[in-house]
Amino acid sequence: MTAQTSERPYFPAPDVVRHDNGVRIESYRRDGTEVRLTFIPPGAAVTDRDLTRAQVGMIVRGELSATVGEVTKVMRPEHDVYVVPPQIALSAVNSSAEETVLLDITRGEPGEKYPAPDGYFLEPLESRKFVKMDVTFFLADWIELMIADIPGGGQMPYHKHSHEQIGICLEGRYEMTVEETSHELRFGGTYFCAGQEGHSAENPHTGMARSLNIFIPPRYHRVPKQDEGQEAQEEQEAS
């Protein structure tokens, strides 16, 4: 069963597919990039993969045993990330007693290269404060992931940059604006922001909101370690 996709490029409605083994997939697309939330019941396996595309994934809830190439890892929520280049096999199984939610990004843009880290898996690079938010970063050569806690009343001011940005709401709800369009995001809600498209985020509620933000290419870690001058410049760019 498939839901109709919105014509708005910034906040597309999901396509929804249900498989016979109980796996349900919500898929959000813009151009050559797809964001998927896959709900995997206990005992179910996920093996479908388009080998022409790169794939990056993180567990949002539960636990998953993932095998990339010949490397297998039990992934923990918001801690382990796989980075799979084209032509490399990926399979996963939920061997726990609870439903697992997998969030992944697939991409295949002409002319882009998608190298993978040694061993295919990433752990958090660093956690710190940024624009009064608690943030955690994961970094590969071509993609950067940032988990951000947006406190009640918190906001990311309207800004633009050359990097493509994609965001997914992981918890709570917040208002996202891209160019002239605003939308309240709740769990799974996704936005797509191309380079130089203005955007901002605000949490007008009292509870904390949590989001995953994806930058292609990496935005905040363009060099291995930032100095104070670079961090100050980043905060100025975000204002």
PDB file of C-alpha atoms in Angstrom:
ATOM      1  CA  MET A   1       0.000   0.000   0.000  1.00  0.00           C
ATOM      2  CA  THR A   2       1.439   3.355  -1.017  1.00  0.00           C
ATOM      3  CA  ALA A   3       0.469   6.846   0.102  1.00  0.00           C
ATOM      4  CA  GLN A   4       0.466   9.727  -2.375  1.00  0.00           C
ATOM      5  CA  THR A   5       3.666  11.792  -2.316  1.00  0.00           C
ATOM      6  CA  SER A   6       3.387  15.536  -1.715  1.00  0.00           C
ATOM      7  CA  GLU A   7       4.402  17.858  -4.547  1.00  0.00           C
ATOM      8  CA  ARG A   8       6.250  20.120  -2.086  1.00  0.00           C
ATOM      9  CA  PRO A   9       9.986  19.415  -2.350  1.00  0.00           C
ATOM     10  CA  TYR A  10      10.876  20.530   1.201  1.00  0.00           C
ATOM     11  CA  PHE A  11       8.425  18.426   3.246  1.00  0.00           C
ATOM     12  CA  PRO A  12       7.353  15.414   1.175  1.00  0.00           C
ATOM     13  CA  ALA A  13       4.664  13.065   2.438  1.00  0.00           C
ATOM     14  CA  PRO A  14       5.872   9.481   2.842  1.00  0.00           C
ATOM     15  CA  ASP A  15       5.262   6.515   0.626  1.00  0.00           C
ATOM     16  CA  VAL A  16       4.274   3.608   2.896  1.00  0.00           C
ATOM     17  CA  VAL A  17       4.984  -0.035   2.034  1.00  0.00           C
ATOM     18  CA  ARG A  18       4.119  -3.107   4.128  1.00  0.00           C
ATOM     19  CA  HIS A  19       5.865  -6.433   3.547  1.00  0.00           C
ATOM     20  CA  ASP A  20       4.531  -9.921   4.241  1.00  0.00           C
ATOM     21  CA  ASN A  21       7.001 -10.444   7.138  1.00  0.00           C
ATOM     22  CA  GLY A  22       5.501  -7.476   9.021  1.00  0.00           C
ATOM     23  CA  VAL A  23       8.180  -4.942   8.062  1.00  0.00           C
ATOM     24  CA  ARG A  24       6.745  -1.484   7.346  1.00  0.00           C
ATOM     25  CA  ILE A  25       8.678   1.233   5.510  1.00  0.00           C
ATOM     26  CA  GLU A  26       7.953   4.969   5.386  1.00  0.00           C
ATOM     27  CA  SER A  27       9.916   6.551   2.553  1.00  0.00           C
ATOM     28  CA  TYR A  28      10.594  10.268   1.933  1.00  0.00           C
ATOM     29  CA  ARG A  29      12.254  11.369  -1.325  1.00  0.00           C
ATOM     30  CA  ARG A  30      13.710  14.403  -3.003  1.00  0.00           C
ATOM     31  CA  ASP A  31      15.686  14.070  -6.235  1.00  0.00           C
ATOM     32  CA  GLY A  32      18.346  11.347  -5.810  1.00  0.00           C
ATOM     33  CA  THR A  33      18.040  11.002  -2.028  1.00  0.00           C
ATOM     34  CA  GLU A  34      15.650   8.824  -0.043  1.00  0.00           C
ATOM     35  CA  VAL A  35      15.098   8.790   3.735  1.00  0.00           C
ATOM     36  CA  ARG A  36      13.442   5.656   5.114  1.00  0.00           C
ATOM     37  CA  LEU A  37      12.054   4.679   8.477  1.00  0.00           C
ATOM     38  CA  THR A  38      11.825   0.894   8.650  1.00  0.00           C
ATOM     39  CA  PHE A  39       9.777  -0.684  11.441  1.00  0.00           C
ATOM     40  CA  ILE A  40      11.109  -4.221  11.982  1.00  0.00           C
ATOM     41  CA  PRO A  41       9.165  -6.654  14.202  1.00  0.00           C
ATOM     42  CA  PRO A  42      10.982  -9.255  16.373  1.00  0.00           C
ATOM     43  CA  GLY A  43      12.617 -11.971  14.298  1.00  0.00           C
ATOM     44  CA  ALA A  44      12.192 -10.176  10.967  1.00  0.00           C
ATOM     45  CA  ALA A  45      15.037  -9.663   8.508  1.00  0.00           C
ATOM     46  CA  VAL A  46      15.731  -6.839   6.049  1.00  0.00           C
ATOM     47  CA  THR A  47      17.724  -7.805   2.967  1.00  0.00           C
ATOM     48  CA  ASP A  48      16.508  -5.630   0.091  1.00  0.00           C
ATOM     49  CA  ARG A  49      19.177  -3.229  -1.199  1.00  0.00           C
ATOM     50  CA  ASP A  50      19.795  -1.368  -4.459  1.00  0.00           C
ATOM     51  CA  LEU A  51      23.514  -2.038  -5.020  1.00  0.00           C
ATOM     52  CA  THR A  52      23.822   1.011  -7.291  1.00  0.00           C
ATOM     53  CA  ARG A  53      23.253   3.379  -4.342  1.00  0.00           C
ATOM     54  CA  ALA A  54      25.088   4.304  -1.152  1.00  0.00           C
ATOM     55  CA  GLN A  55      23.314   3.709   2.163  1.00  0.00           C
ATOM     56  CA  VAL A  56      23.803   5.154   5.667  1.00  0.00           C
ATOM     57  CA  GLY A  57      21.776   3.873   8.624  1.00  0.00           C
ATOM     58  CA  MET A  58      21.192   4.370  12.341  1.00  0.00           C
ATOM     59  CA  ILE A  59      18.959   2.581  14.837  1.00  0.00           C
ATOM     60  CA  VAL A  60      16.420   4.949  16.411  1.00  0.00           C
ATOM     61  CA  ARG A  61      14.733   2.430  18.706  1.00  0.00           C
ATOM     62  CA  GLY A  62      15.554  -1.138  19.666  1.00  0.00           C
ATOM     63  CA  GLU A  63      18.494  -3.245  18.498  1.00  0.00           C
ATOM     64  CA  LEU A  64      19.594  -4.668  15.174  1.00  0.00           C
ATOM     65  CA  SER A  65      22.298  -7.053  14.009  1.00  0.00           C
ATOM     66  CA  ALA A  66      23.600  -5.647  10.707  1.00  0.00           C
ATOM     67  CA  THR A  67      26.061  -7.235   8.305  1.00  0.00           C
ATOM     68  CA  VAL A  68      27.902  -5.057   5.776  1.00  0.00           C
ATOM     69  CA  GLY A  69      30.099  -7.055   3.445  1.00  0.00           C
ATOM     70  CA  GLU A  70      31.673  -9.528   5.867  1.00  0.00           C
ATOM     71  CA  VAL A  71      31.437  -7.280   8.947  1.00  0.00           C
ATOM     72  CA  THR A  72      28.622  -7.862  11.479  1.00  0.00           C
ATOM     73  CA  LYS A  73      27.746  -5.523  14.341  1.00  0.00           C
ATOM     74  CA  VAL A  74      24.926  -5.348  16.883  1.00  0.00           C
ATOM     75  CA  MET A  75      23.809  -1.736  16.522  1.00  0.00           C
ATOM     76  CA  ARG A  76      22.715   0.336  19.502  1.00  0.00           C
ATOM     77  CA  PRO A  77      20.197   3.197  19.152  1.00  0.00           C
ATOM     78  CA  GLU A  78      21.741   6.555  18.225  1.00  0.00           C
ATOM     79  CA  HIS A  79      25.241   5.166  18.764  1.00  0.00           C
ATOM     80  CA  ASP A  80      26.247   3.017  15.774  1.00  0.00           C
ATOM     81  CA  VAL A  81      25.988   4.078  12.123  1.00  0.00           C
ATOM     82  CA  TYR A  82      26.699   1.970   9.047  1.00  0.00           C
ATOM     83  CA  VAL A  83      28.071   3.531   5.859  1.00  0.00           C
ATOM     84  CA  VAL A  84      27.647   1.227   2.863  1.00  0.00           C
ATOM     85  CA  PRO A  85      29.106   2.133  -0.539  1.00  0.00           C
ATOM     86  CA  PRO A  86      27.587   0.939  -3.815  1.00  0.00           C
ATOM     87  CA  GLN A  87      28.110  -2.722  -4.746  1.00  0.00           C
ATOM     88  CA  ILE A  88      28.503  -3.851  -1.105  1.00  0.00           C
ATOM     89  CA  ALA A  89      25.860  -6.159   0.392  1.00  0.00           C
ATOM     90  CA  LEU A  90      23.836  -5.178   3.482  1.00  0.00           C
ATOM     91  CA  SER A  91      21.524  -7.382   5.536  1.00  0.00           C
ATOM     92  CA  ALA A  92      20.017  -7.034   9.001  1.00  0.00           C
ATOM     93  CA  VAL A  93      17.879  -8.990  11.444  1.00  0.00           C
ATOM     94  CA  ASN A  94      16.001  -7.999  14.587  1.00  0.00           C
ATOM     95  CA  SER A  95      16.869 -10.797  16.995  1.00  0.00           C
ATOM     96  CA  SER A  96      15.418  -8.941  20.000  1.00  0.00           C
ATOM     97  CA  ALA A  97      11.944  -9.290  21.535  1.00  0.00           C
ATOM     98  CA  GLU A  98      10.931  -5.703  20.688  1.00  0.00           C
ATOM     99  CA  GLU A  99      10.228  -3.765  17.505  1.00  0.00           C
ATOM    100  CA  THR A 100      13.265  -2.025  16.029  1.00  0.00           C
ATOM    101  CA  VAL A 101      13.105   1.263  14.112  1.00  0.00           C
ATOM    102  CA  LEU A 102      15.865   1.753  11.537  1.00  0.00           C
ATOM    103  CA  LEU A 103      16.450   5.148   9.933  1.00  0.00           C
ATOM    104  CA  ASP A 104      18.501   5.116   6.766  1.00  0.00           C
ATOM    105  CA  ILE A 105      19.462   7.353   3.875  1.00  0.00           C
ATOM    106  CA  THR A 106      20.069   6.072   0.358  1.00  0.00           C
ATOM    107  CA  ARG A 107      21.651   8.232  -2.293  1.00  0.00           C
ATOM    108  CA  GLY A 108      22.789   7.981  -5.887  1.00  0.00           C
ATOM    109  CA  GLU A 109      23.676  11.288  -7.528  1.00  0.00           C
ATOM    110  CA  PRO A 110      25.600  11.343 -10.837  1.00  0.00           C
ATOM    111  CA  GLY A 111      29.259  12.190 -10.358  1.00  0.00           C
ATOM    112  CA  GLU A 112      29.314  11.720  -6.575  1.00  0.00           C
ATOM    113  CA  LYS A 113      31.602   9.225  -4.832  1.00  0.00           C
ATOM    114  CA  TYR A 114      30.602   7.391  -1.651  1.00  0.00           C
ATOM    115  CA  PRO A 115      33.651   5.954   0.132  1.00  0.00           C
ATOM    116  CA  ALA A 116      33.121   3.976   3.337  1.00  0.00           C
ATOM    117  CA  PRO A 117      35.139   4.028   6.566  1.00  0.00           C
ATOM    118  CA  ASP A 118      37.278   1.050   7.522  1.00  0.00           C
ATOM    119  CA  GLY A 119      34.969  -1.611   8.903  1.00  0.00           C
ATOM    120  CA  TYR A 120      31.874   0.204   7.511  1.00  0.00           C
ATOM    121  CA  PHE A 121      30.608   1.334  10.954  1.00  0.00           C
ATOM    122  CA  LEU A 122      30.899   4.674  12.783  1.00  0.00           C
ATOM    123  CA  GLU A 123      30.581   5.616  16.454  1.00  0.00           C
ATOM    124  CA  PRO A 124      30.026   9.182  17.744  1.00  0.00           C
ATOM    125  CA  LEU A 125      32.867  11.547  16.864  1.00  0.00           C
ATOM    126  CA  GLU A 126      32.093  14.143  19.548  1.00  0.00           C
ATOM    127  CA  SER A 127      29.318  15.676  21.662  1.00  0.00           C
ATOM    128  CA  ARG A 128      29.198  19.363  22.587  1.00  0.00           C
ATOM    129  CA  LYS A 129      27.062  22.470  22.925  1.00  0.00           C
ATOM    130  CA  PHE A 130      26.157  24.385  19.781  1.00  0.00           C
ATOM    131  CA  VAL A 131      23.759  27.355  19.638  1.00  0.00           C
ATOM    132  CA  LYS A 132      22.497  26.304  23.126  1.00  0.00           C
ATOM    133  CA  MET A 133      21.698  22.784  21.886  1.00  0.00           C
ATOM    134  CA  ASP A 134      23.319  19.504  22.906  1.00  0.00           C
ATOM    135  CA  VAL A 135      24.663  17.955  19.698  1.00  0.00           C
ATOM    136  CA  THR A 136      26.435  14.717  18.778  1.00  0.00           C
ATOM    137  CA  PHE A 137      28.289  14.231  15.492  1.00  0.00           C
ATOM    138  CA  PHE A 138      29.080  11.233  13.269  1.00  0.00           C
ATOM    139  CA  LEU A 139      31.457  11.777  10.358  1.00  0.00           C
ATOM    140  CA  ALA A 140      32.305   9.936   7.127  1.00  0.00           C
ATOM    141  CA  ASP A 141      34.139  11.291   4.086  1.00  0.00           C
ATOM    142  CA  TRP A 142      31.022  12.332   2.195  1.00  0.00           C
ATOM    143  CA  ILE A 143      28.341  12.713   4.877  1.00  0.00           C
ATOM    144  CA  GLU A 144      27.973  14.148   8.369  1.00  0.00           C
ATOM    145  CA  LEU A 145      25.197  13.348  10.862  1.00  0.00           C
ATOM    146  CA  MET A 146      24.293  15.573  13.800  1.00  0.00           C
ATOM    147  CA  ILE A 147      21.807  14.584  16.507  1.00  0.00           C
ATOM    148  CA  ALA A 148      20.502  17.763  18.154  1.00  0.00           C
ATOM    149  CA  ASP A 149      18.388  18.274  21.278  1.00  0.00           C
ATOM    150  CA  ILE A 150      16.273  21.403  20.837  1.00  0.00           C
ATOM    151  CA  PRO A 151      15.109  22.613  24.270  1.00  0.00           C
ATOM    152  CA  GLY A 152      11.708  24.177  24.801  1.00  0.00           C
ATOM    153  CA  GLY A 153      11.907  27.702  23.424  1.00  0.00           C
ATOM    154  CA  GLY A 154      15.139  26.900  21.556  1.00  0.00           C
ATOM    155  CA  GLN A 155      15.793  27.755  17.951  1.00  0.00           C
ATOM    156  CA  MET A 156      18.277  27.614  15.100  1.00  0.00           C
ATOM    157  CA  PRO A 157      18.139  31.067  13.456  1.00  0.00           C
ATOM    158  CA  TYR A 158      17.358  31.429   9.755  1.00  0.00           C
ATOM    159  CA  HIS A 159      20.503  30.919   7.663  1.00  0.00           C
ATOM    160  CA  LYS A 160      21.872  29.559   4.390  1.00  0.00           C
ATOM    161  CA  HIS A 161      24.916  27.517   3.405  1.00  0.00           C
ATOM    162  CA  SER A 162      26.273  25.681   0.381  1.00  0.00           C
ATOM    163  CA  HIS A 163      25.863  22.221   1.928  1.00  0.00           C
ATOM    164  CA  GLU A 164      22.774  20.124   1.330  1.00  0.00           C
ATOM    165  CA  GLN A 165      20.874  19.472   4.583  1.00  0.00           C
ATOM    166  CA  ILE A 166      18.266  16.836   5.451  1.00  0.00           C
ATOM    167  CA  GLY A 167      16.536  16.517   8.816  1.00  0.00           C
ATOM    168  CA  ILE A 168      14.325  13.980  10.576  1.00  0.00           C
ATOM    169  CA  CYS A 169      12.374  14.466  13.810  1.00  0.00           C
ATOM    170  CA  LEU A 170      13.309  11.761  16.338  1.00  0.00           C
ATOM    171  CA  GLU A 171      11.333  12.928  19.358  1.00  0.00           C
ATOM    172  CA  GLY A 172       8.864  15.652  20.340  1.00  0.00           C
ATOM    173  CA  ARG A 173       7.863  18.240  17.747  1.00  0.00           C
ATOM    174  CA  TYR A 174       9.302  21.425  16.323  1.00  0.00           C
ATOM    175  CA  GLU A 175       8.651  23.996  13.606  1.00  0.00           C
ATOM    176  CA  MET A 176      10.889  23.816  10.544  1.00  0.00           C
ATOM    177  CA  THR A 177      11.010  26.495   7.863  1.00  0.00           C
ATOM    178  CA  VAL A 178      12.640  26.052   4.448  1.00  0.00           C
ATOM    179  CA  GLU A 179      12.478  29.101   2.198  1.00  0.00           C
ATOM    180  CA  GLU A 180       8.840  30.282   2.384  1.00  0.00           C
ATOM    181  CA  THR A 181       7.380  27.019   3.681  1.00  0.00           C
ATOM    182  CA  SER A 182       6.913  26.105   7.372  1.00  0.00           C
ATOM    183  CA  HIS A 183       5.855  22.752   8.752  1.00  0.00           C
ATOM    184  CA  GLU A 184       5.543  21.143  12.176  1.00  0.00           C
ATOM    185  CA  LEU A 185       7.664  18.002  12.316  1.00  0.00           C
ATOM    186  CA  ARG A 186       6.804  15.047  14.550  1.00  0.00           C
ATOM    187  CA  PHE A 187       8.449  11.634  14.801  1.00  0.00           C
ATOM    188  CA  GLY A 188       9.652  10.588  11.355  1.00  0.00           C
ATOM    189  CA  GLY A 189       8.782  13.894   9.698  1.00  0.00           C
ATOM    190  CA  THR A 190      11.509  14.801   7.215  1.00  0.00           C
ATOM    191  CA  TYR A 191      12.667  17.951   5.460  1.00  0.00           C
ATOM    192  CA  PHE A 192      15.021  18.382   2.494  1.00  0.00           C
ATOM    193  CA  CYS A 193      17.037  21.568   2.047  1.00  0.00           C
ATOM    194  CA  ALA A 194      19.236  22.054  -1.011  1.00  0.00           C
ATOM    195  CA  GLY A 195      22.358  24.193  -0.925  1.00  0.00           C
ATOM    196  CA  GLN A 196      21.616  27.928  -0.465  1.00  0.00           C
ATOM    197  CA  GLU A 197      17.977  27.312   0.468  1.00  0.00           C
ATOM    198  CA  GLY A 198      17.306  29.345   3.627  1.00  0.00           C
ATOM    199  CA  HIS A 199      16.068  27.454   6.676  1.00  0.00           C
ATOM    200  CA  SER A 200      15.444  27.702  10.415  1.00  0.00           C
ATOM    201  CA  ALA A 201      14.110  25.567  13.277  1.00  0.00           C
ATOM    202  CA  GLU A 202      12.200  26.498  16.423  1.00  0.00           C
ATOM    203  CA  ASN A 203      10.754  24.538  19.316  1.00  0.00           C
ATOM    204  CA  PRO A 204       7.857  26.679  20.657  1.00  0.00           C
ATOM    205  CA  HIS A 205       6.815  23.973  23.148  1.00  0.00           C
ATOM    206  CA  THR A 206       7.948  23.318  26.710  1.00  0.00           C
ATOM    207  CA  GLY A 207       9.222  19.785  26.058  1.00  0.00           C
ATOM    208  CA  MET A 208      12.488  18.911  24.374  1.00  0.00           C
ATOM    209  CA  ALA A 209      12.568  18.016  20.676  1.00  0.00           C
ATOM    210  CA  ARG A 210      15.229  15.801  19.094  1.00  0.00           C
ATOM    211  CA  SER A 211      16.332  15.760  15.486  1.00  0.00           C
ATOM    212  CA  LEU A 212      18.826  14.087  13.191  1.00  0.00           C
ATOM    213  CA  ASN A 213      20.423  16.507  10.734  1.00  0.00           C
ATOM    214  CA  ILE A 214      22.407  15.279   7.730  1.00  0.00           C
ATOM    215  CA  PHE A 215      24.934  17.373   5.819  1.00  0.00           C
ATOM    216  CA  ILE A 216      26.251  16.472   2.364  1.00  0.00           C
ATOM    217  CA  PRO A 217      29.172  17.096   2.124  1.00  0.00           C
ATOM    218  CA  PRO A 218      30.210  17.448   5.823  1.00  0.00           C
ATOM    219  CA  ARG A 219      29.629  20.969   7.108  1.00  0.00           C
ATOM    220  CA  TYR A 220      30.903  21.282  10.665  1.00  0.00           C
ATOM    221  CA  HIS A 221      33.930  18.981  10.467  1.00  0.00           C
ATOM    222  CA  ARG A 222      35.630  20.076   7.286  1.00  0.00           C
ATOM    223  CA  VAL A 223      38.978  19.490   9.002  1.00  0.00           C
ATOM    224  CA  PRO A 224      39.756  16.728  11.550  1.00  0.00           C
ATOM    225  CA  LYS A 225      39.686  19.041  14.598  1.00  0.00           C
ATOM    226  CA  GLN A 226      38.141  22.492  14.882  1.00  0.00           C
ATOM    227  CA  ASP A 227      39.837  25.398  16.558  1.00  0.00           C
ATOM    228  CA  GLU A 228      38.013  28.126  18.488  1.00  0.00           C
ATOM    229  CA  GLY A 229      38.103  30.487  15.511  1.00  0.00           C
ATOM    230  CA  GLN A 230      36.371  27.996  13.229  1.00  0.00           C
ATOM    231  CA  GLU A 231      33.696  27.218  15.838  1.00  0.00           C
ATOM    232  CA  ALA A 232      33.011  30.936  16.286  1.00  0.00           C
ATOM    233  CA  GLN A 233      32.681  31.294  12.513  1.00  0.00           C
ATOM    234  CA  GLU A 234      30.189  28.419  12.385  1.00  0.00           C
ATOM    235  CA  GLU A 235      28.030  29.975  15.092  1.00  0.00           C
ATOM    236  CA  GLN A 236      28.095  33.273  13.175  1.00  0.00           C
ATOM    237  CA  GLU A 237      27.045  31.466   9.960  1.00  0.00           C
ATOM    238  CA  ALA A 238      24.096  29.925  11.796  1.00  0.00           C
ATOM    239  CA  SER A 239      22.840  33.283  13.069  1.00  0.00           C
TER     240      SER A 239
END
